[in-house]
Short mmCIF file of C-alpha atoms in Angstrom, two decimals:
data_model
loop_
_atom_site.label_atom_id
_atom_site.label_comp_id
_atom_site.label_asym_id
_atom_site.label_seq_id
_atom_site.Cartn_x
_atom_site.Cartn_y
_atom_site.Cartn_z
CA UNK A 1 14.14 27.36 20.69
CA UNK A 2 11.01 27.56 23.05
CA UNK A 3 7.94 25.04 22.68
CA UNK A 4 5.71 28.02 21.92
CA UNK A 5 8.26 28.56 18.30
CA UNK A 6 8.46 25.03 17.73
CA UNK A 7 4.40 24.19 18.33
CA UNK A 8 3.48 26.11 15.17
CA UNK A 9 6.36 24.92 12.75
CA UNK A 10 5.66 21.04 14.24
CA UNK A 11 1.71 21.57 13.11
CA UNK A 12 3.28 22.74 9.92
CA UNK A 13 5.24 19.93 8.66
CA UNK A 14 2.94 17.39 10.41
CA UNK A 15 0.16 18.10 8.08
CA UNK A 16 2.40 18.70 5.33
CA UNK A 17 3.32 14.75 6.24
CA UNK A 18 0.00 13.58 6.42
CA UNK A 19 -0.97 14.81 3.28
CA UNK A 20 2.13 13.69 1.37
CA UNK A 21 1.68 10.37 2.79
CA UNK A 22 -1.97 10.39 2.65
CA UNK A 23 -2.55 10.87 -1.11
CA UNK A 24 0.44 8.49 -2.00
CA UNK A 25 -0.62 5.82 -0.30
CA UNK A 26 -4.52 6.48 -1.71
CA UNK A 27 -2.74 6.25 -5.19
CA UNK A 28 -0.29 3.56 -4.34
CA UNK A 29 -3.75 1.51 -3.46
CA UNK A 30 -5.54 2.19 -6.36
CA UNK A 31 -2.96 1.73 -8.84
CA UNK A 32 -1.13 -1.32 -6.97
CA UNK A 33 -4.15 -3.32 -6.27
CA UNK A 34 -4.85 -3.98 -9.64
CA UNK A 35 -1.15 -4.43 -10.61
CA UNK A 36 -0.43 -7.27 -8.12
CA UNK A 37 -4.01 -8.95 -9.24
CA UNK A 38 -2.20 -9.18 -12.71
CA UNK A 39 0.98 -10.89 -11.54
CA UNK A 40 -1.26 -13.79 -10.21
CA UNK A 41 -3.89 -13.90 -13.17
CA UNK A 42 -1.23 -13.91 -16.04
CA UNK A 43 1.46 -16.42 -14.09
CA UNK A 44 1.70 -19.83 -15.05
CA UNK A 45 -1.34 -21.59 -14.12
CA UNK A 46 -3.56 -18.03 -13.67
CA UNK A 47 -6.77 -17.72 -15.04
CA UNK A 48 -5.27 -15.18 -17.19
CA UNK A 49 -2.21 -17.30 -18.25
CA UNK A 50 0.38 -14.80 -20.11
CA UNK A 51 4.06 -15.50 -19.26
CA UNK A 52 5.08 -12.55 -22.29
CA UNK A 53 2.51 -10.05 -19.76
CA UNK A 54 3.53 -11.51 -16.28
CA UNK A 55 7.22 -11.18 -16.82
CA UNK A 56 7.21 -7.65 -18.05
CA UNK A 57 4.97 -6.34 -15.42
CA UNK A 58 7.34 -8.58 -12.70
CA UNK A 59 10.40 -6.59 -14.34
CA UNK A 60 8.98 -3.06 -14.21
CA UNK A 61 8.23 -3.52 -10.77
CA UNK A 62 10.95 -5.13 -9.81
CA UNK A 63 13.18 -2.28 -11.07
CA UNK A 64 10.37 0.16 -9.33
CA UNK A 65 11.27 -1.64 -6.05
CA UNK A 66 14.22 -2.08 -6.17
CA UNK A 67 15.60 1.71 -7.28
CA UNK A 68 16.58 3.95 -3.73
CA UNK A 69 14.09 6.45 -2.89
CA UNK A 70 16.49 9.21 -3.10
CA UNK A 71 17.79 8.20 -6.65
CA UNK A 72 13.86 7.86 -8.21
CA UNK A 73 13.20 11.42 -6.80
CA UNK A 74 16.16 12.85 -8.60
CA UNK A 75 15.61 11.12 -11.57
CA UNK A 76 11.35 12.11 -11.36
CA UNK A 77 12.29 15.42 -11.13
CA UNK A 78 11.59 16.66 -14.87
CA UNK A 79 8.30 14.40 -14.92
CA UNK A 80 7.56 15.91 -11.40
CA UNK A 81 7.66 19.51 -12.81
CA UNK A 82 5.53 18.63 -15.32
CA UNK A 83 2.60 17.55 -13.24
CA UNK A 84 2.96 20.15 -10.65
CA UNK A 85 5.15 22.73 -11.92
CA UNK A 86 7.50 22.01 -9.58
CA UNK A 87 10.25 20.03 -7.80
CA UNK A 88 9.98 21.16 -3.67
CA UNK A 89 7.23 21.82 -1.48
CA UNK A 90 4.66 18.44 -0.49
CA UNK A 91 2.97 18.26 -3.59
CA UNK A 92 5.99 17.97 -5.38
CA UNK A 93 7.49 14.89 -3.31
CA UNK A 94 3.79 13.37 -3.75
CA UNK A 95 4.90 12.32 -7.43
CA UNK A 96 8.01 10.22 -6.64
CA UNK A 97 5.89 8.60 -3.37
CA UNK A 98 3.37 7.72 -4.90
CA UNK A 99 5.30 5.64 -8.24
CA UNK A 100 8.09 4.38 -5.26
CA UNK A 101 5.09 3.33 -3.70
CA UNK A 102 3.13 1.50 -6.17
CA UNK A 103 5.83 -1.68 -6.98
CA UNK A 104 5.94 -1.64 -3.21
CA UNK A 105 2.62 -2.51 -2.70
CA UNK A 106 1.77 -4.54 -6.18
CA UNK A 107 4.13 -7.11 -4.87
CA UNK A 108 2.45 -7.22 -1.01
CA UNK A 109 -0.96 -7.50 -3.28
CA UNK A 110 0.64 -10.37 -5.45
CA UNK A 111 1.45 -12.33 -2.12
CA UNK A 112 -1.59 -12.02 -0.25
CA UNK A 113 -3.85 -12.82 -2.76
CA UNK A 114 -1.40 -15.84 -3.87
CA UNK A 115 -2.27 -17.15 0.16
CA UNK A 116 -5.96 -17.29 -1.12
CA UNK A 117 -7.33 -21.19 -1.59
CA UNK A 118 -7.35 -22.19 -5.09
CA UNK A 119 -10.63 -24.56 -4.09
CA UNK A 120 -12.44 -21.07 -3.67
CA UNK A 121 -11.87 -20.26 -7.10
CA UNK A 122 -12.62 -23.83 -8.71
CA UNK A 123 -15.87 -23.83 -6.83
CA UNK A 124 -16.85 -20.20 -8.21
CA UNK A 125 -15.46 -21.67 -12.22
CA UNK A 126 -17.73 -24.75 -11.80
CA UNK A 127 -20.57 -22.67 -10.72
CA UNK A 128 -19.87 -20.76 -14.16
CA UNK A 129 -18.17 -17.26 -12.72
CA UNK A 130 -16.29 -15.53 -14.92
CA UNK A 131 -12.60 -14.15 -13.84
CA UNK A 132 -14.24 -10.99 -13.21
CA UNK A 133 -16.51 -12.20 -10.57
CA UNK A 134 -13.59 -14.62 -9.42
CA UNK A 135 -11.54 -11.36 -8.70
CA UNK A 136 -14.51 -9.57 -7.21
CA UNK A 137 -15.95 -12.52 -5.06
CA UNK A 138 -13.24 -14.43 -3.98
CA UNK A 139 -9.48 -13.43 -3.98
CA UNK A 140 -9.96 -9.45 -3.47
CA UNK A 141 -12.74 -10.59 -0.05
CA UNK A 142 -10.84 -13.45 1.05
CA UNK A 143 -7.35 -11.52 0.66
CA UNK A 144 -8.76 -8.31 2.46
CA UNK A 145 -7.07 -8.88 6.17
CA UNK A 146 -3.75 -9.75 4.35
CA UNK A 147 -3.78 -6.44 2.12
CA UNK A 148 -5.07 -4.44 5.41
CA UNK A 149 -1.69 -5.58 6.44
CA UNK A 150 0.07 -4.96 3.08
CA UNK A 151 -1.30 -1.31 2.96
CA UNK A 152 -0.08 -0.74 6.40
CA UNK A 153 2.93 -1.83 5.34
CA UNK A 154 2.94 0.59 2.57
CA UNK A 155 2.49 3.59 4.80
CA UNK A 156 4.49 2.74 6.88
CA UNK A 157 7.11 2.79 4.25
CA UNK A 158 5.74 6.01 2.30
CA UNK A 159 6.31 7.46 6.08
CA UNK A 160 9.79 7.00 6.25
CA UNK A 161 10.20 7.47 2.07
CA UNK A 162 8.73 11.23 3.18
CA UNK A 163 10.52 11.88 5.99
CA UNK A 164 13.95 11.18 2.69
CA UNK A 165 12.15 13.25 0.82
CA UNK A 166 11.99 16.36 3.35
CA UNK A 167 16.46 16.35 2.92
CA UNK A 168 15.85 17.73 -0.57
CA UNK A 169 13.24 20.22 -0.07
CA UNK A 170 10.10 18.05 -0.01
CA UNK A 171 8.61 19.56 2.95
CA UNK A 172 7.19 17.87 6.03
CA UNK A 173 8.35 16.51 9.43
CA UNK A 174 11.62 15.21 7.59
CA UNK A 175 12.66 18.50 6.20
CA UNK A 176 12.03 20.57 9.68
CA UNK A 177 14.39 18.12 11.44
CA UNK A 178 17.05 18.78 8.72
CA UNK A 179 16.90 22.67 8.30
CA UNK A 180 16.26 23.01 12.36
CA UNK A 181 17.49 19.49 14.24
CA UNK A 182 21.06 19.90 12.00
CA UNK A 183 21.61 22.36 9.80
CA UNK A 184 20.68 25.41 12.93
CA UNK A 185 21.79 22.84 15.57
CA UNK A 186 19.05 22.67 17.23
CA UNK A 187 18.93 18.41 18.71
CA UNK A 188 15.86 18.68 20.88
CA UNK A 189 13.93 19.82 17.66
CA UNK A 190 15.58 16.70 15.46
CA UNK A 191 14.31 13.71 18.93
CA UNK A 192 10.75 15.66 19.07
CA UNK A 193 10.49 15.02 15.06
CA UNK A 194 11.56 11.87 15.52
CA UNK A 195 9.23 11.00 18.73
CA UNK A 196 6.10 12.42 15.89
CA UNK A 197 6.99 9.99 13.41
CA UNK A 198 7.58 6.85 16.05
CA UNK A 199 3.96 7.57 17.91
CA UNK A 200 2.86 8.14 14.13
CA UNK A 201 3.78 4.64 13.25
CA UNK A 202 3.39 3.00 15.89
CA UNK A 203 -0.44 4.10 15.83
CA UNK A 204 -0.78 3.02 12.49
CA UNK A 205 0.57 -0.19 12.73
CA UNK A 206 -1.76 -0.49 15.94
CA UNK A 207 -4.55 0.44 13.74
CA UNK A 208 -3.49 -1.86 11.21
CA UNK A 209 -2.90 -5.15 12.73
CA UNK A 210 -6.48 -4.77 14.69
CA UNK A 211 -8.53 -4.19 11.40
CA UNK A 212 -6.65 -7.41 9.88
CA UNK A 213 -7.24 -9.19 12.79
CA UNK A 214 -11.03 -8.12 13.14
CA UNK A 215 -11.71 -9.07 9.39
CA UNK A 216 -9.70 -12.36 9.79
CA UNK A 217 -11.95 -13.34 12.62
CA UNK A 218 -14.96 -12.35 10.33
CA UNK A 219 -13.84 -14.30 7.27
CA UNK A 220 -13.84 -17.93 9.40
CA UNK A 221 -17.88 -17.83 8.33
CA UNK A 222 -17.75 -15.66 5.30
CA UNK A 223 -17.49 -16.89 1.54
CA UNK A 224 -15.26 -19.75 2.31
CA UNK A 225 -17.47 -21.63 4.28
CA UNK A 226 -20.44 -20.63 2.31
CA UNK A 227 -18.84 -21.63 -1.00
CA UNK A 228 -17.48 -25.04 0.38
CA UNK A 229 -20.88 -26.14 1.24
CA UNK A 230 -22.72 -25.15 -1.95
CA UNK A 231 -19.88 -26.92 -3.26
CA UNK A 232 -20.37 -30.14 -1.56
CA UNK A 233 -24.36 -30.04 -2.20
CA UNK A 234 -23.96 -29.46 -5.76
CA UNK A 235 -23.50 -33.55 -5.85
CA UNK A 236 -26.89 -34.09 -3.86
CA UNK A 237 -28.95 -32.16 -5.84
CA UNK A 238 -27.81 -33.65 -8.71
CA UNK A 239 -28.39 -37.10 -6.91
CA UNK A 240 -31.99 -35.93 -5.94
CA UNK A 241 -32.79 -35.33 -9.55
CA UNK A 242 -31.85 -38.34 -10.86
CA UNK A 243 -34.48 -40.28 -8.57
CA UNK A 244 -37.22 -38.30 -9.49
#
Protein backbone atom coordinates (compact mmCIF):
# COMPACT_ATOMS: atom_id res chain seq x y z
CA UNK A 1 0.00 0.00 0.00
CA UNK A 2 1.39 3.48 -1.16
CA UNK A 3 1.63 6.58 1.33
CA UNK A 4 -0.80 8.46 -0.92
CA UNK A 5 -3.72 5.28 0.18
CA UNK A 6 -2.58 5.19 3.58
CA UNK A 7 -2.44 9.34 4.16
CA UNK A 8 -6.24 9.57 3.91
CA UNK A 9 -7.28 6.38 5.99
CA UNK A 10 -4.35 7.56 8.79
CA UNK A 11 -6.31 11.21 8.94
CA UNK A 12 -9.33 9.04 9.31
CA UNK A 13 -8.80 7.05 12.33
CA UNK A 14 -6.55 9.78 13.85
CA UNK A 15 -9.42 12.05 14.36
CA UNK A 16 -11.67 9.33 15.02
CA UNK A 17 -8.93 8.82 18.09
CA UNK A 18 -8.86 12.19 19.14
CA UNK A 19 -12.34 12.50 19.51
CA UNK A 20 -12.92 9.19 21.28
CA UNK A 21 -10.27 10.08 23.60
CA UNK A 22 -11.07 13.64 23.75
CA UNK A 23 -14.68 13.52 25.05
CA UNK A 24 -13.83 10.56 27.49
CA UNK A 25 -11.34 12.06 29.12
CA UNK A 26 -13.59 15.61 29.28
CA UNK A 27 -16.19 13.25 31.03
CA UNK A 28 -13.78 11.17 32.97
CA UNK A 29 -12.73 14.84 34.49
CA UNK A 30 -15.91 16.05 35.25
CA UNK A 31 -17.38 13.10 36.71
CA UNK A 32 -14.03 11.82 38.52
CA UNK A 33 -13.08 15.03 40.07
CA UNK A 34 -15.86 15.15 42.21
CA UNK A 35 -15.81 11.38 42.95
CA UNK A 36 -12.22 11.28 44.33
CA UNK A 37 -13.11 14.70 46.43
CA UNK A 38 -15.69 12.33 48.17
CA UNK A 39 -13.31 9.51 49.07
CA UNK A 40 -11.26 12.12 51.11
CA UNK A 41 -14.28 14.18 52.62
CA UNK A 42 -16.28 11.07 53.86
CA UNK A 43 -12.95 8.92 55.13
CA UNK A 44 -12.20 8.72 58.60
CA UNK A 45 -11.16 11.97 59.84
CA UNK A 46 -12.79 14.02 56.52
CA UNK A 47 -14.72 16.91 56.95
CA UNK A 48 -17.46 14.90 55.63
CA UNK A 49 -16.87 11.84 57.91
CA UNK A 50 -19.13 8.82 56.46
CA UNK A 51 -17.39 5.39 56.59
CA UNK A 52 -21.19 3.67 55.32
CA UNK A 53 -20.58 6.50 52.02
CA UNK A 54 -16.70 6.20 51.70
CA UNK A 55 -16.63 2.46 51.56
CA UNK A 56 -19.29 2.04 48.97
CA UNK A 57 -18.01 4.63 46.67
CA UNK A 58 -14.18 2.91 47.37
CA UNK A 59 -15.95 -0.50 46.26
CA UNK A 60 -17.69 0.71 43.10
CA UNK A 61 -14.62 2.08 41.95
CA UNK A 62 -12.55 -0.33 42.88
CA UNK A 63 -14.52 -2.91 40.85
CA UNK A 64 -14.62 0.01 37.96
CA UNK A 65 -10.79 -0.18 38.06
CA UNK A 66 -10.14 -3.08 38.42
CA UNK A 67 -12.56 -4.86 35.51
CA UNK A 68 -10.30 -5.32 31.88
CA UNK A 69 -11.16 -2.87 29.34
CA UNK A 70 -12.14 -5.43 26.91
CA UNK A 71 -14.54 -7.29 29.39
CA UNK A 72 -16.48 -3.68 30.51
CA UNK A 73 -16.98 -3.00 26.72
CA UNK A 74 -18.64 -6.31 26.18
CA UNK A 75 -20.55 -6.19 29.09
CA UNK A 76 -21.61 -2.03 28.22
CA UNK A 77 -22.73 -3.12 25.14
CA UNK A 78 -26.68 -3.17 25.76
CA UNK A 79 -26.31 0.19 27.88
CA UNK A 80 -24.06 1.45 24.97
CA UNK A 81 -26.90 0.89 22.39
CA UNK A 82 -29.09 2.59 24.38
CA UNK A 83 -27.33 5.90 24.47
CA UNK A 84 -26.17 5.85 20.97
CA UNK A 85 -28.04 3.32 19.19
CA UNK A 86 -25.24 1.46 18.71
CA UNK A 87 -22.29 -0.80 19.58
CA UNK A 88 -19.24 0.14 16.71
CA UNK A 89 -18.13 3.18 15.20
CA UNK A 90 -16.22 6.09 17.83
CA UNK A 91 -19.16 7.21 19.45
CA UNK A 92 -20.03 3.94 20.44
CA UNK A 93 -16.55 3.02 22.20
CA UNK A 94 -16.94 6.67 23.85
CA UNK A 95 -19.47 4.99 26.43
CA UNK A 96 -17.25 2.20 27.85
CA UNK A 97 -14.06 4.96 27.87
CA UNK A 98 -15.47 7.22 29.41
CA UNK A 99 -17.09 4.85 32.74
CA UNK A 100 -13.40 2.72 32.42
CA UNK A 101 -12.12 6.00 32.73
CA UNK A 102 -13.81 7.61 35.53
CA UNK A 103 -12.58 5.00 38.66
CA UNK A 104 -9.29 5.56 36.91
CA UNK A 105 -9.07 8.96 37.54
CA UNK A 106 -11.35 9.30 40.96
CA UNK A 107 -8.61 7.37 42.59
CA UNK A 108 -5.51 9.72 40.97
CA UNK A 109 -7.99 12.68 42.35
CA UNK A 110 -8.29 10.90 45.84
CA UNK A 111 -4.35 10.81 46.05
CA UNK A 112 -3.42 14.10 45.01
CA UNK A 113 -5.67 15.93 46.92
CA UNK A 114 -4.82 13.51 50.06
CA UNK A 115 -0.87 15.16 49.41
CA UNK A 116 -2.61 18.56 50.22
CA UNK A 117 -1.51 20.06 53.94
CA UNK A 118 -4.13 19.52 56.43
CA UNK A 119 -2.79 23.06 58.17
CA UNK A 120 -4.34 24.70 54.93
CA UNK A 121 -7.59 23.49 55.75
CA UNK A 122 -7.53 24.15 59.68
CA UNK A 123 -6.48 27.68 58.91
CA UNK A 124 -9.51 28.18 56.33
CA UNK A 125 -12.09 26.19 59.42
CA UNK A 126 -10.75 28.68 62.04
CA UNK A 127 -11.28 31.53 59.77
CA UNK A 128 -15.01 30.12 59.62
CA UNK A 129 -15.02 28.49 55.80
CA UNK A 130 -17.37 26.15 55.21
CA UNK A 131 -16.37 22.63 53.39
CA UNK A 132 -17.55 24.17 50.34
CA UNK A 133 -15.11 26.94 50.27
CA UNK A 134 -12.48 24.42 51.82
CA UNK A 135 -12.94 22.34 48.54
CA UNK A 136 -13.00 25.42 46.35
CA UNK A 137 -10.05 27.39 48.04
CA UNK A 138 -7.75 25.04 49.17
CA UNK A 139 -7.51 21.28 48.18
CA UNK A 140 -8.94 21.60 44.42
CA UNK A 141 -5.96 25.00 43.96
CA UNK A 142 -3.36 23.51 45.95
CA UNK A 143 -3.92 19.90 44.31
CA UNK A 144 -4.07 21.41 40.67
CA UNK A 145 -0.25 20.44 39.45
CA UNK A 146 -0.83 16.91 40.96
CA UNK A 147 -4.28 16.35 39.02
CA UNK A 148 -2.55 18.08 35.78
CA UNK A 149 -0.50 15.01 36.24
CA UNK A 150 -3.39 12.64 37.16
CA UNK A 151 -5.40 13.74 34.01
CA UNK A 152 -2.43 13.12 31.90
CA UNK A 153 -2.30 10.04 33.27
CA UNK A 154 -5.82 9.40 32.38
CA UNK A 155 -5.30 10.06 28.70
CA UNK A 156 -2.73 8.51 28.47
CA UNK A 157 -4.57 5.47 29.55
CA UNK A 158 -7.97 6.27 27.60
CA UNK A 159 -5.23 6.30 24.57
CA UNK A 160 -4.22 2.94 24.81
CA UNK A 161 -8.01 1.76 26.28
CA UNK A 162 -9.01 3.17 22.47
CA UNK A 163 -6.52 1.87 20.57
CA UNK A 164 -8.45 -2.04 22.59
CA UNK A 165 -11.34 -0.72 21.65
CA UNK A 166 -10.57 -0.31 17.73
CA UNK A 167 -10.11 -4.77 17.82
CA UNK A 168 -13.89 -4.88 18.19
CA UNK A 169 -15.07 -2.38 15.82
CA UNK A 170 -14.61 0.85 17.81
CA UNK A 171 -12.99 2.75 15.16
CA UNK A 172 -9.81 4.80 15.30
CA UNK A 173 -6.01 4.34 14.94
CA UNK A 174 -6.42 0.88 16.84
CA UNK A 175 -8.92 -0.59 14.51
CA UNK A 176 -6.94 0.53 11.11
CA UNK A 177 -3.86 -1.33 12.42
CA UNK A 178 -6.03 -4.46 13.00
CA UNK A 179 -8.19 -4.63 9.74
CA UNK A 180 -4.92 -3.30 7.60
CA UNK A 181 -1.46 -3.96 9.84
CA UNK A 182 -2.93 -7.89 10.40
CA UNK A 183 -5.86 -8.97 9.20
CA UNK A 184 -4.69 -7.68 5.09
CA UNK A 185 -1.01 -8.15 6.14
CA UNK A 186 0.01 -5.15 5.61
CA UNK A 187 3.20 -4.52 8.74
CA UNK A 188 4.40 -1.13 7.60
CA UNK A 189 0.71 0.13 8.09
CA UNK A 190 0.51 -1.70 11.83
CA UNK A 191 4.65 0.35 12.95
CA UNK A 192 3.24 3.75 11.25
CA UNK A 193 -0.02 3.33 13.65
CA UNK A 194 2.00 2.55 16.21
CA UNK A 195 4.76 5.46 15.59
CA UNK A 196 1.07 7.94 15.71
CA UNK A 197 0.16 6.78 18.97
CA UNK A 198 3.99 6.85 20.55
CA UNK A 199 4.62 10.70 19.16
CA UNK A 200 0.86 11.07 20.41
CA UNK A 201 1.84 10.22 23.90
CA UNK A 202 4.81 11.17 24.17
CA UNK A 203 3.55 14.86 23.32
CA UNK A 204 1.06 14.67 25.81
CA UNK A 205 2.97 13.58 28.52
CA UNK A 206 5.48 16.45 27.39
CA UNK A 207 2.62 18.74 27.64
CA UNK A 208 1.64 17.39 30.81
CA UNK A 209 4.56 17.29 33.03
CA UNK A 210 5.44 21.13 31.90
CA UNK A 211 1.92 22.52 32.94
CA UNK A 212 2.40 20.60 36.44
CA UNK A 213 5.63 21.80 36.72
CA UNK A 214 4.75 25.53 35.71
CA UNK A 215 1.78 25.58 38.29
CA UNK A 216 3.99 23.88 40.98
CA UNK A 217 6.48 26.65 40.62
CA UNK A 218 3.48 29.13 40.86
CA UNK A 219 1.90 27.61 43.96
CA UNK A 220 5.40 28.21 46.23
CA UNK A 221 3.67 31.98 46.73
CA UNK A 222 0.06 31.18 46.17
CA UNK A 223 -2.61 30.34 48.97
CA UNK A 224 -0.23 28.45 51.10
CA UNK A 225 1.92 31.09 51.95
CA UNK A 226 -0.80 33.60 52.03
CA UNK A 227 -2.94 31.50 54.39
CA UNK A 228 0.05 30.61 56.75
CA UNK A 229 0.67 34.17 57.44
CA UNK A 230 -2.90 35.35 58.06
CA UNK A 231 -2.71 32.44 60.15
CA UNK A 232 0.13 33.42 62.26
CA UNK A 233 -1.21 37.21 62.56
CA UNK A 234 -4.51 36.15 63.65
CA UNK A 235 -2.66 35.93 67.33
CA UNK A 236 -1.30 39.64 67.00
CA UNK A 237 -4.28 41.21 66.24
CA UNK A 238 -5.91 39.66 68.83
CA UNK A 239 -2.88 40.76 71.10
CA UNK A 240 -3.24 44.40 69.73
CA UNK A 241 -6.81 44.50 70.85
CA UNK A 242 -6.42 43.53 74.10
CA UNK A 243 -4.03 46.64 74.86
CA UNK A 244 -6.23 49.04 73.59
Amino acid sequence: MTWSEMRPLLEQASWETLIMVGWSTLIAVVAGLPLGVLLVLSDRGGLLQNVVVNKVVGQIVNIGRSMPFIILMVALMSFTRWVTGTTIGSEAAIVPLAIGGIPFFARLVETAVREVDGGLVEAVQSMGGNTWTIVRKVLVPEALPSLIASTTTTIIALIGYSAMAGTVGGGGLGDLAVRYGYQRFEPGFMWITVALLAVAISLIQFAGDYAARTLHRRGRGGAAPRLRLLRAKEPAAADVSKVA
